mmCIF file of C-alpha atoms in Angstrom:
data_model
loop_
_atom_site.group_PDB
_atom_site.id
_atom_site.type_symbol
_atom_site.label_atom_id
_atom_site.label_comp_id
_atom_site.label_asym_id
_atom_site.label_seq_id
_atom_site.Cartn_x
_atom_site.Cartn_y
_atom_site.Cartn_z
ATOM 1 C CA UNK A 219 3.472 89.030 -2.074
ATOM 2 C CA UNK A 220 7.057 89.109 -2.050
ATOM 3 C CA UNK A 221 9.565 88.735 0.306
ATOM 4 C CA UNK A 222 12.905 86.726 0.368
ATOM 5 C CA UNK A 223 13.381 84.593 4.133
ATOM 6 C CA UNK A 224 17.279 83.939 5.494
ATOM 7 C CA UNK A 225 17.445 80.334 6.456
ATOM 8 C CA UNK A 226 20.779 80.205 6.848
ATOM 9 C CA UNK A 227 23.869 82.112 5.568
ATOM 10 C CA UNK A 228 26.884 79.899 7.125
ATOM 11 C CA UNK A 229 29.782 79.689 4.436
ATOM 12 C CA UNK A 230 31.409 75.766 4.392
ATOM 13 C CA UNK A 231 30.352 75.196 8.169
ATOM 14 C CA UNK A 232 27.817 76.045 10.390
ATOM 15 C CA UNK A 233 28.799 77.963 13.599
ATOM 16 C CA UNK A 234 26.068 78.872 16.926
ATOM 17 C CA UNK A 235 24.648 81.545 15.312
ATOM 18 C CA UNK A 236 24.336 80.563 11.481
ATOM 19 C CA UNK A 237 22.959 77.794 9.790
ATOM 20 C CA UNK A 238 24.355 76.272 6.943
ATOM 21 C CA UNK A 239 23.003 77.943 3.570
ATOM 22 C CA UNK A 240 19.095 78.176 2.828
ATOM 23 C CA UNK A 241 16.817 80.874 0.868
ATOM 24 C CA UNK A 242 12.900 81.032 0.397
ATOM 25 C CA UNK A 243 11.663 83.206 -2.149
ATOM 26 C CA UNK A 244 7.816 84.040 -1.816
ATOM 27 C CA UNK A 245 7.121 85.069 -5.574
ATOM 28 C CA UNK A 246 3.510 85.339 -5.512
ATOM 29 C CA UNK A 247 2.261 81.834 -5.993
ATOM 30 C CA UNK A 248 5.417 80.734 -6.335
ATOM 31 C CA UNK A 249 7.764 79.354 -3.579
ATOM 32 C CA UNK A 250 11.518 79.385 -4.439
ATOM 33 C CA UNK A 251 14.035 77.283 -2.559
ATOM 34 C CA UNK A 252 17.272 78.280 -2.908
ATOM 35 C CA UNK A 253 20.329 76.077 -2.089
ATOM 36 C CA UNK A 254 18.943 73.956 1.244
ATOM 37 C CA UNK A 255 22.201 73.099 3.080
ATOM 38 C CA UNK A 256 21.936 70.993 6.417
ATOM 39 C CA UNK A 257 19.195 71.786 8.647
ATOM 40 C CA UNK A 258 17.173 73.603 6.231
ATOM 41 C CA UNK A 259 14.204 71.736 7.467
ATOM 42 C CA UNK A 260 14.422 72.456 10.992
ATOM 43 C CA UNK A 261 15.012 76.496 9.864
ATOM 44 C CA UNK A 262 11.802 76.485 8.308
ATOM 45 C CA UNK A 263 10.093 75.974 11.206
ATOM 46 C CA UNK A 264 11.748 78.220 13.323
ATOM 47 C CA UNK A 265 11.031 80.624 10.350
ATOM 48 C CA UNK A 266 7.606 79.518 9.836
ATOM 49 C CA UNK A 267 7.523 78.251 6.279
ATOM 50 C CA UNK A 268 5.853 75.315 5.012
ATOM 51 C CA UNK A 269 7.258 72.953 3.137
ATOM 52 C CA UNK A 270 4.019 72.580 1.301
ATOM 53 C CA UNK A 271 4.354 76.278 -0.024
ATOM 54 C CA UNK A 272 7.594 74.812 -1.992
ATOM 55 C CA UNK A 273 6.866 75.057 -5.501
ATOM 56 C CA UNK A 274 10.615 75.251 -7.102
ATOM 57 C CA UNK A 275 14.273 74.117 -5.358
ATOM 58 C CA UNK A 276 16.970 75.644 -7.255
ATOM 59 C CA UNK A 277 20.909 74.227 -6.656
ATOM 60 C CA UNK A 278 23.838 76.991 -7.735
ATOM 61 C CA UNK A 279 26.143 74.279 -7.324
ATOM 62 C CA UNK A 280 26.750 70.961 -5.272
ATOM 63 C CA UNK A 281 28.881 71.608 -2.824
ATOM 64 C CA UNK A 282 27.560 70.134 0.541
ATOM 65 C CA UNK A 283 26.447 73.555 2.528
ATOM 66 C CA UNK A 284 24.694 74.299 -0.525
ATOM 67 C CA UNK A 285 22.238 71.082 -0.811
ATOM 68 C CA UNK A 286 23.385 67.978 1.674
ATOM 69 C CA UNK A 287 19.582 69.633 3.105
ATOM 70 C CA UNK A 288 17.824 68.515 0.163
ATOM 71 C CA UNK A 289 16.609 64.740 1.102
ATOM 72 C CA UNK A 290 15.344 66.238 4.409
ATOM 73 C CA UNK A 291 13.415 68.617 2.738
ATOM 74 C CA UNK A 292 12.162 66.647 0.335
ATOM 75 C CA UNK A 293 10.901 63.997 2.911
ATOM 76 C CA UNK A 294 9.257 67.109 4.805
ATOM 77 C CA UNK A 295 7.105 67.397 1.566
ATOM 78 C CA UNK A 296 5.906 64.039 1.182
ATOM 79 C CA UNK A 297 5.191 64.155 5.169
ATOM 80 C CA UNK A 298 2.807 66.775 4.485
ATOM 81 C CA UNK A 299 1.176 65.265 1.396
ATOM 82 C CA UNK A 300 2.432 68.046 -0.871
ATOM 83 C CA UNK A 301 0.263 67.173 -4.008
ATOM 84 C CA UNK A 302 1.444 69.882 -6.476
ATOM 85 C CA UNK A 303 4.503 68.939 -8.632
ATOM 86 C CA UNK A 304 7.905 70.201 -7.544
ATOM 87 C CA UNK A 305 10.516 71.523 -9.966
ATOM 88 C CA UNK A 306 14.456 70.827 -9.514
ATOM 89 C CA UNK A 307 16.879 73.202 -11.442
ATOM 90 C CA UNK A 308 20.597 71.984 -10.650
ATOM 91 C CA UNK A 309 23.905 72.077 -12.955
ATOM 92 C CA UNK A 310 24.200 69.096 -15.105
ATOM 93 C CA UNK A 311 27.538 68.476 -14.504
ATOM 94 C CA UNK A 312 25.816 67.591 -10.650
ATOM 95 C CA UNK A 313 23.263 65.158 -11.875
ATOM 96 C CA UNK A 314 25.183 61.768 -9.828
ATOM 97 C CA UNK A 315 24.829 64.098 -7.006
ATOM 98 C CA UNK A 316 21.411 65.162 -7.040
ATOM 99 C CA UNK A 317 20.119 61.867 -8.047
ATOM 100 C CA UNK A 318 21.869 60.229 -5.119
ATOM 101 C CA UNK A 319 20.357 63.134 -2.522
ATOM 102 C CA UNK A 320 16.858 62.366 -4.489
ATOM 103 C CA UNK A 321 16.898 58.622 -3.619
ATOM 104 C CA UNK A 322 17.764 59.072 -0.240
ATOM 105 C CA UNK A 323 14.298 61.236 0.314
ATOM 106 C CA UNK A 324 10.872 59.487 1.091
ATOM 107 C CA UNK A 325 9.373 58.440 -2.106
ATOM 108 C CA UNK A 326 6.003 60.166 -3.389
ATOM 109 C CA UNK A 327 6.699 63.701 -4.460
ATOM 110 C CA UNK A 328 6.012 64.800 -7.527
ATOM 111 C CA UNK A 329 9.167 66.010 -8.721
ATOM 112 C CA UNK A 330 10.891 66.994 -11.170
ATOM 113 C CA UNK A 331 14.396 67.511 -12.305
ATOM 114 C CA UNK A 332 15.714 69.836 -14.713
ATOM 115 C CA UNK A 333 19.727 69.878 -15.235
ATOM 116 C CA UNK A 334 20.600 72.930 -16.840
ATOM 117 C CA UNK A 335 24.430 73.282 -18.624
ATOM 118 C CA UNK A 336 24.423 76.684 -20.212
ATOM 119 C CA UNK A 337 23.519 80.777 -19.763
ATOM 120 C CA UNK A 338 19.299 80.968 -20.442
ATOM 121 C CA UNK A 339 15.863 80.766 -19.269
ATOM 122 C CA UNK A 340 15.153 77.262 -17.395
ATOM 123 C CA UNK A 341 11.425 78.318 -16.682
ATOM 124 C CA UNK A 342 9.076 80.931 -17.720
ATOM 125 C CA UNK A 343 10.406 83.518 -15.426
ATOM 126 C CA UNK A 344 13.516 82.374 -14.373
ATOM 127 C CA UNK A 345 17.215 82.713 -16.093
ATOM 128 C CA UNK A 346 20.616 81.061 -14.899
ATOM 129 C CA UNK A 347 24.246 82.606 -15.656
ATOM 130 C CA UNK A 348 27.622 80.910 -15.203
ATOM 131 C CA UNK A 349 29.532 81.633 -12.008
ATOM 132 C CA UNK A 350 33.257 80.831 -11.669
ATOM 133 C CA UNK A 351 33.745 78.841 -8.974
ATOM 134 C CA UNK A 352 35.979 75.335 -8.094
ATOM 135 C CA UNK A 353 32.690 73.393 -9.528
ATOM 136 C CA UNK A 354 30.416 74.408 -11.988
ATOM 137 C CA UNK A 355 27.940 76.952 -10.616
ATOM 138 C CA UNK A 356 25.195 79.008 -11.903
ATOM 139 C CA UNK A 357 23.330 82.320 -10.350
ATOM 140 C CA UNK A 358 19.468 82.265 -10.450
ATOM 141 C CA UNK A 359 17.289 85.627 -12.220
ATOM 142 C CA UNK A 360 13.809 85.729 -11.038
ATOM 143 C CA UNK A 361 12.054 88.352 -13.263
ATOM 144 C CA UNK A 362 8.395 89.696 -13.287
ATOM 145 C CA UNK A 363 7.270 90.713 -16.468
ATOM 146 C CA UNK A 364 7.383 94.093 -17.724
ATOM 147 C CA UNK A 365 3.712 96.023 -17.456
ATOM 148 C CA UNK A 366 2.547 99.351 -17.479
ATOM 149 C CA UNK A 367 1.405 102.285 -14.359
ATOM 150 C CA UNK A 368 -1.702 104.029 -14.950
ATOM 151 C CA UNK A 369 -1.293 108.109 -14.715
ATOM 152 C CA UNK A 370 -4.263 108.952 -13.106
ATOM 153 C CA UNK A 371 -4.615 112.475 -13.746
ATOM 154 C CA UNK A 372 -5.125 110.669 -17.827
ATOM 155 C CA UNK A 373 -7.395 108.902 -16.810
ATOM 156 C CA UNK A 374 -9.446 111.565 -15.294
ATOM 157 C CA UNK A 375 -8.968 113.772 -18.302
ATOM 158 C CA UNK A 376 -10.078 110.691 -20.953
ATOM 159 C CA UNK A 377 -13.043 110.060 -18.497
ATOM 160 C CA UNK A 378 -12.367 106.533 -18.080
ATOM 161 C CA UNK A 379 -12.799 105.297 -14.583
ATOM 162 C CA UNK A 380 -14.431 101.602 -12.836
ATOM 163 C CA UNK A 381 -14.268 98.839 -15.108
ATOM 164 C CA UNK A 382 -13.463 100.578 -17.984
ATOM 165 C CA UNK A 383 -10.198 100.653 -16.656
ATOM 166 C CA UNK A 384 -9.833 96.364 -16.323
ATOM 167 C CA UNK A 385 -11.023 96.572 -19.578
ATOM 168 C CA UNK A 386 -8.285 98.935 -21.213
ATOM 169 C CA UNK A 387 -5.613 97.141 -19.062
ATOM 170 C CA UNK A 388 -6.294 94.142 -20.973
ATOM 171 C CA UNK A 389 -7.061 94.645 -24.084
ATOM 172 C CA UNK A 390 -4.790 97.412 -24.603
ATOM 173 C CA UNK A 391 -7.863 100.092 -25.878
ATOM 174 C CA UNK A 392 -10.745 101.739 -25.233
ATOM 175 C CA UNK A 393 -12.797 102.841 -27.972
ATOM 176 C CA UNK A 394 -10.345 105.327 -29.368
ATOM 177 C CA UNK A 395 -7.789 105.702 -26.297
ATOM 178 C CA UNK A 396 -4.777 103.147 -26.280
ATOM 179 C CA UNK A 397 -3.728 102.143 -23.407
ATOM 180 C CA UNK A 398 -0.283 104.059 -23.963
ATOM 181 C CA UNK A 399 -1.693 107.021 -23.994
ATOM 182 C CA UNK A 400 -2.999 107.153 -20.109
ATOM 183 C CA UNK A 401 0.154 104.362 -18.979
ATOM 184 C CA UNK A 402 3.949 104.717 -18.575
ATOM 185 C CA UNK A 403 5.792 101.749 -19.152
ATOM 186 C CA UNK A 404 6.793 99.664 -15.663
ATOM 187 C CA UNK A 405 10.128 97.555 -15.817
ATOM 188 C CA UNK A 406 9.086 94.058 -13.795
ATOM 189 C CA UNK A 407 10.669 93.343 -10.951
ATOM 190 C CA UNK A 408 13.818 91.363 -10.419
ATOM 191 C CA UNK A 409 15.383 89.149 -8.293
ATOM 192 C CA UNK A 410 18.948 87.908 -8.336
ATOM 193 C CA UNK A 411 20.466 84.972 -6.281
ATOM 194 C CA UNK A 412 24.276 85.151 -6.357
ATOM 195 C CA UNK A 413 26.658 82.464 -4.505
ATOM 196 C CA UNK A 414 29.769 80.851 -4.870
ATOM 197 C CA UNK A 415 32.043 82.768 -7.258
ATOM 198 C CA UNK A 416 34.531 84.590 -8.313
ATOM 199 C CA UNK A 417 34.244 88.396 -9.903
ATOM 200 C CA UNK A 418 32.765 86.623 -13.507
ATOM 201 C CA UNK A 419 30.818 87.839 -16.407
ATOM 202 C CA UNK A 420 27.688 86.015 -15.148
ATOM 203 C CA UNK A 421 27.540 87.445 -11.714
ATOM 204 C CA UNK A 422 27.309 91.636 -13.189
ATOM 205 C CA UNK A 423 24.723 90.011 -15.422
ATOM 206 C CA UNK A 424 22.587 88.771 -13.032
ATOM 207 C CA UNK A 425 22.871 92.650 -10.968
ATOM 208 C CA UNK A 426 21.773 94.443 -13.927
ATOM 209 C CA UNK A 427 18.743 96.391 -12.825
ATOM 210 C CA UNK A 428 17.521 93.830 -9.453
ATOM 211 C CA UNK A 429 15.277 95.120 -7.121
ATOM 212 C CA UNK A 430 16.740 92.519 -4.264
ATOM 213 C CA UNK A 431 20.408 91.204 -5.015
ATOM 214 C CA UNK A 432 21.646 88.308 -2.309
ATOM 215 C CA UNK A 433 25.133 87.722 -3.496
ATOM 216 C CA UNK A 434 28.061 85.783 -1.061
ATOM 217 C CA UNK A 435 30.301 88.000 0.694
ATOM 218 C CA UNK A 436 32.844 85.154 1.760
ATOM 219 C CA UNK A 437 35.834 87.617 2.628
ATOM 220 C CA UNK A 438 36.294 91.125 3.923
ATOM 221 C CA UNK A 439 38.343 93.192 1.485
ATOM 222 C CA UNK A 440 41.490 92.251 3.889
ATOM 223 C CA UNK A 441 40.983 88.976 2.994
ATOM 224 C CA UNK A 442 41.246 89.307 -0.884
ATOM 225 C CA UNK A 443 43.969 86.886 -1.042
ATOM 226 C CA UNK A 444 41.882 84.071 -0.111
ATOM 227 C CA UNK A 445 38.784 85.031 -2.092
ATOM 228 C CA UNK A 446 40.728 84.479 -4.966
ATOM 229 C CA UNK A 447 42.017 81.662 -4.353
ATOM 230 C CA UNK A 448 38.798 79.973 -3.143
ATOM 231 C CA UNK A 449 36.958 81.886 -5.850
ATOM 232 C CA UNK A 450 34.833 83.565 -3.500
ATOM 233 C CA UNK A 451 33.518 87.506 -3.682
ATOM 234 C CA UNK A 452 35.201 89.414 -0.931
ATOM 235 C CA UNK A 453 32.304 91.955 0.514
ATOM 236 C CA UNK A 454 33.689 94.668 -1.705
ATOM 237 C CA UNK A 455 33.320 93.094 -4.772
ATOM 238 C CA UNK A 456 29.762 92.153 -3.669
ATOM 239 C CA UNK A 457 29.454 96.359 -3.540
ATOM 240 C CA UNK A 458 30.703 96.683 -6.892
ATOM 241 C CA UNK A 459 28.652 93.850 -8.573
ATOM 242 C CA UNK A 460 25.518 95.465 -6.579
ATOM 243 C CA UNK A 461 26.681 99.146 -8.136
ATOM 244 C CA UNK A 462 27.181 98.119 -11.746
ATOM 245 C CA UNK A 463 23.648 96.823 -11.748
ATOM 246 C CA UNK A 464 22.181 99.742 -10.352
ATOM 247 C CA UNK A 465 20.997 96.956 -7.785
ATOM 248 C CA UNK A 466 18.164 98.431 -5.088
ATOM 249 C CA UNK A 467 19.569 96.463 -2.273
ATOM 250 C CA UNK A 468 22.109 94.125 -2.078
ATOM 251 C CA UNK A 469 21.780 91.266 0.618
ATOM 252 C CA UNK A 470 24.849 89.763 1.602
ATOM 253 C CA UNK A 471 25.415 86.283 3.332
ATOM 254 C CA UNK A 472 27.429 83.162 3.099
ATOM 255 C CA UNK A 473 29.897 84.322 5.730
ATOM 256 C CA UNK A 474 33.298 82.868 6.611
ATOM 257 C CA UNK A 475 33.490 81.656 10.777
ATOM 258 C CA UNK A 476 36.332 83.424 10.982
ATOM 259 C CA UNK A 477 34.119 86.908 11.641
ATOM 260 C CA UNK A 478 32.055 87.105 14.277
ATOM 261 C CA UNK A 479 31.134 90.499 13.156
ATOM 262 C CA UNK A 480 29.743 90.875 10.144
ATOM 263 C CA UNK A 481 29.554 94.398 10.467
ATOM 264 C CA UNK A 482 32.871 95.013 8.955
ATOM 265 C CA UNK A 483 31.409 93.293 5.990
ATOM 266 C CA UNK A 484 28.744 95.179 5.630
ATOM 267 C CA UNK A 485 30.938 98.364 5.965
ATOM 268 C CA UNK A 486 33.414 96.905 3.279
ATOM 269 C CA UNK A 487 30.055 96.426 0.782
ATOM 270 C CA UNK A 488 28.856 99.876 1.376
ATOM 271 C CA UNK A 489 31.973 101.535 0.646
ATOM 272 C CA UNK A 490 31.750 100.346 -3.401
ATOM 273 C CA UNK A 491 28.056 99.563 -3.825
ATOM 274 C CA UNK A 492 27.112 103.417 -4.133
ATOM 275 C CA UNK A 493 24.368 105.570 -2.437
ATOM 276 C CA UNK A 494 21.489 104.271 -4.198
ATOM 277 C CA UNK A 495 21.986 100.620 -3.229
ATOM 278 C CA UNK A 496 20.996 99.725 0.411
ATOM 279 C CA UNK A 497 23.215 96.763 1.710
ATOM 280 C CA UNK A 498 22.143 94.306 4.763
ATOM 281 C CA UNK A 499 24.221 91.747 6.251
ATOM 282 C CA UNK A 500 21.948 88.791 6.762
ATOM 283 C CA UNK A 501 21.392 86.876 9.924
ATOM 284 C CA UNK A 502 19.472 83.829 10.089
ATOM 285 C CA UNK A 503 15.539 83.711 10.453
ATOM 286 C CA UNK A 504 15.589 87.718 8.556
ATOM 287 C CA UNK A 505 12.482 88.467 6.612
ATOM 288 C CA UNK A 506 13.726 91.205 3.697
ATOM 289 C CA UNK A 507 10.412 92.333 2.065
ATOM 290 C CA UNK A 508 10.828 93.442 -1.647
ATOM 291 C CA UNK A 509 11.787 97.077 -1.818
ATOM 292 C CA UNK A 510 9.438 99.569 -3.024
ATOM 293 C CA UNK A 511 9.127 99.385 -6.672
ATOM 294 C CA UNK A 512 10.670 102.966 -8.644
ATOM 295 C CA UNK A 513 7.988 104.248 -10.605
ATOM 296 C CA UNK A 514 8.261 107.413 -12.860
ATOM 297 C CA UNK A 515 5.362 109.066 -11.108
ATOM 298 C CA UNK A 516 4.958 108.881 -7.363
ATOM 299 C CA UNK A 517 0.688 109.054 -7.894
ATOM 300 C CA UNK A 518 0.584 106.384 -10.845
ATOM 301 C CA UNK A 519 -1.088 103.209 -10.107
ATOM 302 C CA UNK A 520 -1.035 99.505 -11.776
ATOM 303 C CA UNK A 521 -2.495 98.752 -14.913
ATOM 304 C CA UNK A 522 -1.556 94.873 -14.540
#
């Protein structure tokens, strides 16, 4: 299963209707926490996820809104006896910061902390990229790998079928038929987490071919003037950045209080992010399940 849940998507302060910053990422077995700003822990239960389904926190920067939520959290976890080890990806350059939000958490989690200081993988499936932002910052890549669709119409014609077909899916052959020859290749799917920044290098590198893009859209387009000189994305820029990737749907939060409509946001994104990206400006407690995969052949099925 996946499916990404809006905790909070407040930009620097919380107002009645958004919570400061928060992100869950259900990635199969995985659970991703992304950037727990105040009251994370109290929008997980409103949201219904357990903190013991937490396998991963990752920090784009330190700013407050983005992890002043983490002791809380972390507490939470050692509350509910969370036995499985935790992992703790932050910027290096925020170590003080993150150690000092550690020690203030309820001892007896099995956690782990892994600073990170340039562009690259930081675990098996997960990449970081340099933002450009006041601080350093870095954008998360969650990426599934590649695999193959079964066409089944091959299959019927090779007279495989049952386990035959497990057994061609893994080991790649079947007697004389390769698994290539009944299979199309099937890009994994991808996940990009996008926040404070300016337009940077690292941010279209991130896009490039995401299923589910959440980027910050600070700014309206109106507002250009002070997305730069915050170094935020104004929600046009999120469009673009969503468009160059060829991004499925682009997610946009980490709003300014000075819009009580987020509509016009939304309407800013659309106009540059192209027909083939779908754009949704997130409220708190939204559950955005994973869009549907593209596949070269509407009747092909998994191989893996």
């Amino acid at each position: 299963m996946r499916e990404l849940v809006i905790l909070g998507t407040a930009s620097q302060v919380p107002t009645r209707t958004r919570n400061h910053n928060g992100y869950f990422l259900r990635w199969e077995r995985e659970g991703i926490l992304f950037d727990p700003g105040e009251g994370t822990q109290r929008q997980m239960l409103h949201a219904g996820v357990s903190a013991s389904k937490i396998t991963r926190i990752c920090l784009t920067h330190v700013h407050g809104d983005h992890c002043f939520g983490l002791p809380g959290v972390l507490s939470r976890m050692v509350l509910d006896g969370v036995p499985h080890p935790v992992h703790l990806h932050y910027p290096a350059s925020g170590g003080e910061t993150v150690r000092a939000l550690v020690s203030l958490a309820t001892p007896g989690l099995d956690l782990h902390l892994h600073p990170h200081g340039a562009a690259g993988p930081v675990a098996d499936y997960v990449d970081v990229e340099p933002l450009r932002h006041r601080i350093e910052a870095y954008g998360y890549r969650v990426t599934e790998p590649d695999g193959r669709t079964f066409l089944p119409a091959r299959l019927e014609a090779a007279a495989v079928s049952g386990p035959d077909v497990g057994r061609l899916a893994r080991d790649g052959r079947f007697g004389d038929l390769r698994l290539e020859d009944v299979s199309v290749h099937r890009p994994g799917r991808r996940f990009a987490f996008v926040m404070d920044t300016a337009v940077c290098e690292g941010a279209f590198a991130l896009a490039e071919g995401t299923d589910l893009l959440v980027t910050e859209s600070t700014f309206s387009d109106a507002d250009a003037r002070l997305a730069e000189e915050y170094l935020h994305l104004t929600a046009g820029q999120a469009g673009s950045i969503a468009a160059s990737g060829a991004a499925t749907s682009l997610v946009l939060t980490h709003f300014s209080s000075r819009y009580d409509d987020v509509g016009l946001l939304a309407a800013d994104a659309r106009r540059t992010a192209g027909t083939a990206t779908t754009v949704v400006a997130a409220s708190d407690l939204d559950r955005i399940a994973f869009p549907v995969h593209r596949s070269t052949d509407p009747l092909a099925r998994r191989a893996r």
